[in-house]
PDB file of C-alpha atoms in Angstrom:
ATOM      1  CA  MET M   1      -9.053 -16.566  -7.595  1.00  0.00           C
ATOM      2  CA  ARG M   2      -7.833 -17.054 -11.710  1.00  0.00           C
ATOM      3  CA  LEU M   3      -7.418 -13.018 -11.654  1.00  0.00           C
ATOM      4  CA  CYS M   4      -4.584 -13.931  -8.902  1.00  0.00           C
ATOM      5  CA  LYS M   5      -4.181 -17.160 -10.313  1.00  0.00           C
ATOM      6  CA  LEU M   6      -3.143 -15.230 -13.485  1.00  0.00           C
ATOM      7  CA  LEU M   7      -1.666 -12.185 -12.486  1.00  0.00           C
ATOM      8  CA  LYS M   8       0.893 -14.532 -10.217  1.00  0.00           C
ATOM      9  CA  THR M   9       1.978 -16.533 -13.490  1.00  0.00           C
ATOM     10  CA  HIS M  10       2.273 -13.605 -15.162  1.00  0.00           C
ATOM     11  CA  SER M  11       4.111 -11.496 -13.189  1.00  0.00           C
ATOM     12  CA  PRO M  12       7.417 -10.956 -10.856  1.00  0.00           C
ATOM     13  CA  TYR M  13       4.512 -10.914  -7.262  1.00  0.00           C
ATOM     14  CA  ASP M  14       5.268 -13.495  -5.084  1.00  0.00           C
ATOM     15  CA  ALA M  15       1.385 -13.269  -3.700  1.00  0.00           C
ATOM     16  CA  VAL M  16      -1.810 -11.740  -5.046  1.00  0.00           C
ATOM     17  CA  SER M  17      -4.973 -11.069  -3.209  1.00  0.00           C
ATOM     18  CA  ILE M  18      -7.981  -9.484  -3.862  1.00  0.00           C
ATOM     19  CA  THR M  19      -9.824  -7.999  -0.982  1.00  0.00           C
ATOM     20  CA  ASP M  20     -13.440  -6.436   0.119  1.00  0.00           C
ATOM     21  CA  THR M  21     -13.944  -3.480   2.534  1.00  0.00           C
ATOM     22  CA  LYS M  22     -13.840  -6.812   5.311  1.00  0.00           C
ATOM     23  CA  GLN M  23     -11.587  -9.897   3.522  1.00  0.00           C
ATOM     24  CA  VAL M  24      -9.844 -11.908   1.734  1.00  0.00           C
ATOM     25  CA  LEU M  25     -11.929 -12.830  -1.426  1.00  0.00           C
ATOM     26  CA  ALA M  26      -8.745 -15.101  -3.359  1.00  0.00           C
ATOM     27  CA  TYR M  27      -5.608 -15.004  -2.482  1.00  0.00           C
ATOM     28  CA  ILE M  28      -2.723 -16.892  -4.740  1.00  0.00           C
ATOM     29  CA  GLY M  29       1.288 -17.181  -3.738  1.00  0.00           C
ATOM     30  CA  ALA M  30       3.613 -17.289  -0.660  1.00  0.00           C
ATOM     31  CA  GLU M  31       2.294 -17.733   2.736  1.00  0.00           C
ATOM     32  CA  SER M  32      -1.375 -18.249   1.544  1.00  0.00           C
ATOM     33  CA  ASN M  33      -1.462 -20.473   4.898  1.00  0.00           C
ATOM     34  CA  HIS M  34      -2.175 -17.490   6.464  1.00  0.00           C
ATOM     35  CA  HIS M  35      -3.493 -14.894   4.346  1.00  0.00           C
ATOM     36  CA  ALA M  36      -5.741 -17.393   1.745  1.00  0.00           C
ATOM     37  CA  PRO M  37      -9.389 -16.544   2.371  1.00  0.00           C
ATOM     38  CA  GLY M  38     -10.934 -18.470   5.973  1.00  0.00           C
ATOM     39  CA  MET M  39      -7.149 -17.696   7.362  1.00  0.00           C
ATOM     40  CA  ASN M  40      -7.298 -15.272   9.145  1.00  0.00           C
ATOM     41  CA  ASP M  41     -10.037 -13.113  10.457  1.00  0.00           C
ATOM     42  CA  HIS M  42      -9.080  -9.446   9.822  1.00  0.00           C
ATOM     43  CA  LEU M  43      -7.579  -7.514   7.228  1.00  0.00           C
ATOM     44  CA  THR M  44      -2.822  -6.152   6.719  1.00  0.00           C
ATOM     45  CA  HIS M  45      -2.587  -2.572   8.401  1.00  0.00           C
ATOM     46  CA  VAL M  46      -1.508  -1.550   4.826  1.00  0.00           C
ATOM     47  CA  THR M  47      -4.912  -2.678   3.132  1.00  0.00           C
ATOM     48  CA  ILE M  48      -6.736  -1.064   5.589  1.00  0.00           C
ATOM     49  CA  ASP M  49      -5.634   2.508   5.572  1.00  0.00           C
ATOM     50  CA  SER M  50      -5.043   1.898   1.485  1.00  0.00           C
ATOM     51  CA  LEU M  51      -8.993   1.210   2.301  1.00  0.00           C
ATOM     52  CA  THR M  52      -9.547   3.718   4.816  1.00  0.00           C
ATOM     53  CA  SER M  53      -7.363   6.363   2.098  1.00  0.00           C
ATOM     54  CA  GLY M  54      -8.345   5.153  -0.691  1.00  0.00           C
ATOM     55  CA  THR M  55      -5.411   5.727  -2.582  1.00  0.00           C
ATOM     56  CA  ILE M  56      -2.627   3.822  -2.996  1.00  0.00           C
ATOM     57  CA  HIS M  57      -0.085   2.409  -0.642  1.00  0.00           C
ATOM     58  CA  ILE M  58       2.980   1.246  -0.527  1.00  0.00           C
ATOM     59  CA  ALA M  59       4.539  -1.424   1.977  1.00  0.00           C
ATOM     60  CA  TYR M  60       8.108  -1.294   1.850  1.00  0.00           C
ATOM     61  CA  SER M  61       8.453  -3.360   5.534  1.00  0.00           C
ATOM     62  CA  PRO M  62       7.031  -6.691   7.561  1.00  0.00           C
ATOM     63  CA  ALA M  63       5.828  -4.091   9.745  1.00  0.00           C
ATOM     64  CA  GLU M  64       4.284  -1.410   7.579  1.00  0.00           C
ATOM     65  CA  ILE M  65       2.297  -4.849   5.572  1.00  0.00           C
ATOM     66  CA  GLY M  66       1.194  -5.190   9.170  1.00  0.00           C
ATOM     67  CA  CYS M  67       0.482  -8.898   8.679  1.00  0.00           C
ATOM     68  CA  THR M  68       0.093 -10.973  12.644  1.00  0.00           C
ATOM     69  CA  HIS M  69       1.386 -13.578  11.910  1.00  0.00           C
ATOM     70  CA  PRO M  70       5.221 -14.152  13.210  1.00  0.00           C
ATOM     71  CA  ASN M  71       7.180 -15.446  10.929  1.00  0.00           C
ATOM     72  CA  CYS M  72       5.368 -14.562   8.209  1.00  0.00           C
ATOM     73  CA  THR M  73       7.936 -13.924   4.900  1.00  0.00           C
ATOM     74  CA  LEU M  74       5.849 -10.903   3.202  1.00  0.00           C
ATOM     75  CA  SER M  75       8.117  -7.880   2.473  1.00  0.00           C
ATOM     76  CA  SER M  76       6.770  -5.324   1.037  1.00  0.00           C
ATOM     77  CA  ALA M  77       3.216  -4.742  -0.814  1.00  0.00           C
ATOM     78  CA  ILE M  78       1.439  -2.747  -3.664  1.00  0.00           C
ATOM     79  CA  VAL M  79      -2.233  -2.648  -1.970  1.00  0.00           C
ATOM     80  CA  VAL M  80      -4.628  -0.112  -4.671  1.00  0.00           C
ATOM     81  CA  PRO M  81      -7.646   0.591  -3.701  1.00  0.00           C
ATOM     82  CA  LEU M  82     -10.697  -1.030  -6.442  1.00  0.00           C
ATOM     83  CA  MET M  83     -13.660   1.737  -6.265  1.00  0.00           C
ATOM     84  CA  ILE M  84     -17.649   1.831  -8.037  1.00  0.00           C
ATOM     85  CA  LYS M  85     -17.337   5.923  -8.480  1.00  0.00           C
ATOM     86  CA  THR M  86     -16.016   7.263  -5.186  1.00  0.00           C
ATOM     87  CA  ARG M  87     -17.348   3.991  -3.438  1.00  0.00           C
ATOM     88  CA  ILE M  88     -14.805   1.696  -1.869  1.00  0.00           C
ATOM     89  CA  ILE M  89     -15.676  -1.351  -2.840  1.00  0.00           C
ATOM     90  CA  GLY M  90     -12.447  -3.529  -1.811  1.00  0.00           C
ATOM     91  CA  THR M  91      -8.196  -4.451  -2.917  1.00  0.00           C
ATOM     92  CA  LEU M  92      -5.869  -5.468  -4.814  1.00  0.00           C
ATOM     93  CA  LYS M  93      -2.979  -6.329  -3.238  1.00  0.00           C
ATOM     94  CA  MET M  94       1.046  -7.943  -4.915  1.00  0.00           C
ATOM     95  CA  TYR M  95       3.116  -8.516  -2.356  1.00  0.00           C
ATOM     96  CA  TYR M  96       6.922  -9.866  -2.614  1.00  0.00           C
ATOM     97  CA  THR M  97       8.888 -11.971  -0.704  1.00  0.00           C
ATOM     98  CA  SER M  98      12.258 -10.502  -1.508  1.00  0.00           C
ATOM     99  CA  PRO M  99      13.525  -8.112   1.356  1.00  0.00           C
ATOM    100  CA  SER M 100      16.083  -6.830  -0.727  1.00  0.00           C
ATOM    101  CA  TYR M 101      13.170  -6.077  -3.263  1.00  0.00           C
ATOM    102  CA  HIS M 102      11.083  -3.254  -2.731  1.00  0.00           C
ATOM    103  CA  PRO M 103       7.711  -1.881  -5.694  1.00  0.00           C
ATOM    104  CA  ASP M 104      10.014   0.586  -8.093  1.00  0.00           C
ATOM    105  CA  SER M 105       7.786   3.376  -9.905  1.00  0.00           C
ATOM    106  CA  SER M 106       6.832   0.942 -12.102  1.00  0.00           C
ATOM    107  CA  ASP M 107       4.755  -1.498 -10.165  1.00  0.00           C
ATOM    108  CA  ILE M 108       3.050   1.269  -8.527  1.00  0.00           C
ATOM    109  CA  ALA M 109       1.838   2.163 -12.467  1.00  0.00           C
ATOM    110  CA  PHE M 110       1.567  -1.282 -13.185  1.00  0.00           C
ATOM    111  CA  ALA M 111      -0.804  -1.722  -9.737  1.00  0.00           C
ATOM    112  CA  GLN M 112      -2.597   1.362 -10.395  1.00  0.00           C
ATOM    113  CA  GLY M 113      -3.642   0.179 -13.791  1.00  0.00           C
ATOM    114  CA  LEU M 114      -5.108  -2.829 -13.474  1.00  0.00           C
ATOM    115  CA  ALA M 115      -7.042  -1.457 -10.301  1.00  0.00           C
ATOM    116  CA  ASP M 116      -8.171   0.933 -12.470  1.00  0.00           C
ATOM    117  CA  LEU M 117      -9.018  -1.436 -15.260  1.00  0.00           C
ATOM    118  CA  PHE M 118     -10.805  -3.053 -12.436  1.00  0.00           C
ATOM    119  CA  SER M 119     -12.802  -0.278 -11.348  1.00  0.00           C
ATOM    120  CA  THR M 120     -14.099   0.355 -14.069  1.00  0.00           C
ATOM    121  CA  GLN M 121     -14.883  -3.184 -14.868  1.00  0.00           C
ATOM    122  CA  LEU M 122     -16.777  -3.554 -12.154  1.00  0.00           C
ATOM    123  CA  GLU M 123     -18.174  -0.156 -12.861  1.00  0.00           C
ATOM    124  CA  LEU M 124     -19.893  -1.247 -15.643  1.00  0.00           C
ATOM    125  CA  THR M 125     -21.482  -4.178 -14.601  1.00  0.00           C
ATOM    126  CA  GLU M 126     -22.253  -2.605 -11.822  1.00  0.00           C
ATOM    127  CA  ILE M 127     -24.404  -0.094 -14.638  1.00  0.00           C
ATOM    128  CA  ASP M 128     -25.647  -2.836 -16.343  1.00  0.00           C
ATOM    129  CA  TYR M 129     -27.761  -4.799 -13.357  1.00  0.00           C
ATOM    130  CA  GLN M 130     -28.705  -1.289 -12.059  1.00  0.00           C
ATOM    131  CA  ARG M 131     -30.871  -1.509 -16.294  1.00  0.00           C
ATOM    132  CA  ARG M 132     -32.025  -5.022 -15.868  1.00  0.00           C
ATOM    133  CA  LEU M 133     -33.732  -4.179 -12.827  1.00  0.00           C
ATOM    134  CA  THR M 134     -34.987  -0.346 -13.832  1.00  0.00           C
ATOM    135  CA  GLU M 135     -36.492  -1.945 -16.591  1.00  0.00           C
ATOM    136  CA  ALA M 136     -37.190  -5.430 -15.149  1.00  0.00           C
ATOM    137  CA  ALA M 137     -39.519  -2.136 -12.230  1.00  0.00           C
ATOM    138  CA  LYS M 138     -40.790  -1.134 -15.208  1.00  0.00           C
ATOM    139  CA  MET M 139     -42.106  -4.170 -16.001  1.00  0.00           C
ATOM    140  CA  GLN M 140     -43.865  -4.683 -12.776  1.00  0.00           C
ATOM    141  CA  ALA M 141     -45.480  -1.461 -13.062  1.00  0.00           C
ATOM    142  CA  LEU M 142     -47.271  -2.196 -16.721  1.00  0.00           C
ATOM    143  CA  HIS M 143     -48.439  -5.241 -15.315  1.00  0.00           C
ATOM    144  CA  THR M 144     -49.941  -3.700 -12.628  1.00  0.00           C
ATOM    145  CA  GLN M 145     -51.550  -0.833 -14.323  1.00  0.00           C
ATOM    146  CA  ILE M 146     -53.037  -3.393 -16.407  1.00  0.00           C
ATOM    147  CA  ASN M 147     -56.960  -2.402 -15.705  1.00  0.00           C
ATOM    148  CA  PRO M 148     -59.759  -5.181 -15.414  1.00  0.00           C
ATOM    149  CA  HIS M 149     -61.419  -3.679 -18.518  1.00  0.00           C
ATOM    150  CA  PHE M 150     -58.645  -4.129 -20.605  1.00  0.00           C
ATOM    151  CA  LEU M 151     -58.047  -8.046 -20.041  1.00  0.00           C
ATOM    152  CA  TYR M 152     -62.328  -8.037 -20.774  1.00  0.00           C
ATOM    153  CA  ASN M 153     -61.685  -6.423 -24.430  1.00  0.00           C
ATOM    154  CA  THR M 154     -58.987  -8.845 -25.012  1.00  0.00           C
ATOM    155  CA  LEU M 155     -60.582 -12.376 -23.998  1.00  0.00           C
ATOM    156  CA  ASP M 156     -64.053 -11.100 -25.589  1.00  0.00           C
ATOM    157  CA  MET M 157     -61.552 -10.358 -29.163  1.00  0.00           C
ATOM    158  CA  ILE M 158     -60.116 -13.817 -28.179  1.00  0.00           C
ATOM    159  CA  ASN M 159     -63.882 -15.230 -27.413  1.00  0.00           C
ATOM    160  CA  TRP M 160     -64.871 -13.644 -30.957  1.00  0.00           C
ATOM    161  CA  LEU M 161     -61.804 -14.748 -33.143  1.00  0.00           C
ATOM    162  CA  SER M 162     -62.676 -18.682 -31.827  1.00  0.00           C
ATOM    163  CA  GLN M 163     -66.247 -18.222 -32.181  1.00  0.00           C
ATOM    164  CA  THR M 164     -65.215 -17.253 -36.372  1.00  0.00           C
ATOM    165  CA  GLY M 165     -63.258 -20.190 -36.421  1.00  0.00           C
ATOM    166  CA  GLN M 166     -60.154 -17.724 -36.928  1.00  0.00           C
ATOM    167  CA  SER M 167     -58.155 -20.137 -34.745  1.00  0.00           C
ATOM    168  CA  GLU M 168     -54.334 -18.841 -36.028  1.00  0.00           C
ATOM    169  CA  LYS M 169     -55.378 -15.256 -34.835  1.00  0.00           C
ATOM    170  CA  VAL M 170     -56.762 -17.090 -31.999  1.00  0.00           C
ATOM    171  CA  THR M 171     -53.375 -18.907 -30.430  1.00  0.00           C
ATOM    172  CA  GLU M 172     -51.603 -15.793 -31.827  1.00  0.00           C
ATOM    173  CA  ALA M 173     -53.543 -13.727 -29.659  1.00  0.00           C
ATOM    174  CA  VAL M 174     -53.304 -16.157 -26.206  1.00  0.00           C
ATOM    175  CA  GLN M 175     -49.753 -16.260 -26.806  1.00  0.00           C
ATOM    176  CA  ILE M 176     -49.345 -12.694 -26.591  1.00  0.00           C
ATOM    177  CA  LEU M 177     -51.617 -11.887 -24.135  1.00  0.00           C
ATOM    178  CA  SER M 178     -49.563 -14.826 -22.099  1.00  0.00           C
ATOM    179  CA  ARG M 179     -46.506 -13.230 -22.245  1.00  0.00           C
ATOM    180  CA  PHE M 180     -47.796  -9.680 -21.559  1.00  0.00           C
ATOM    181  CA  LEU M 181     -49.310 -10.924 -18.551  1.00  0.00           C
TER     182      LEU M 181
END
C-alpha cells in the first residue's frame, strides 16, 4: 500500500494499484470504493489481458479497462506485468480519470521502468529466499548425518575434560556441541 501511495503522491496518476495473478493487493486513488482490495472479486479486463500475455497493456477508454461498475470514472490505464524470471506474478496499474488525457510514450516508459525495477527486486528477494532454504536444508542434512559414534566421542572428551579439572574447556565444548546440534 505504501508503494501505491508513494507513486500516487509523486506522479500525475489518479489511481495506482498492484495485483497478484488473482486479486488486487493494493489500491489508492480514484474509485477506491470498488477497486480497492476486498471490494471486488475480479480483475479488470485490461489486467487479465496483461497477465495472460505478459506484456504491457494500455487502455484508452473505460470500455478497454473493463470495469464492471456502471459509473466508474477511470478513463485510461497502463497495466504492466510484474515478473520473476519468466513467471508472471502480478501487475502494476496506473489510471487516469480525465477523458481528455491518455497515456503517452513517457507514461509507458515510466511504467515499464518501474515494473522492471520491481521485478528485479522481487527476483532478488526470491533468490535470497531460495539461498536461505538451501542453507537450512544443508544444516538439516548435516544434523541427520551426525552418527552416534561422533556424539559418544564428543561426550567422552567432555567427560575427560571435566575429570581433569578443565572447566573452561568443558563449557566451551558444550557450547559448541549445543550450537552444532
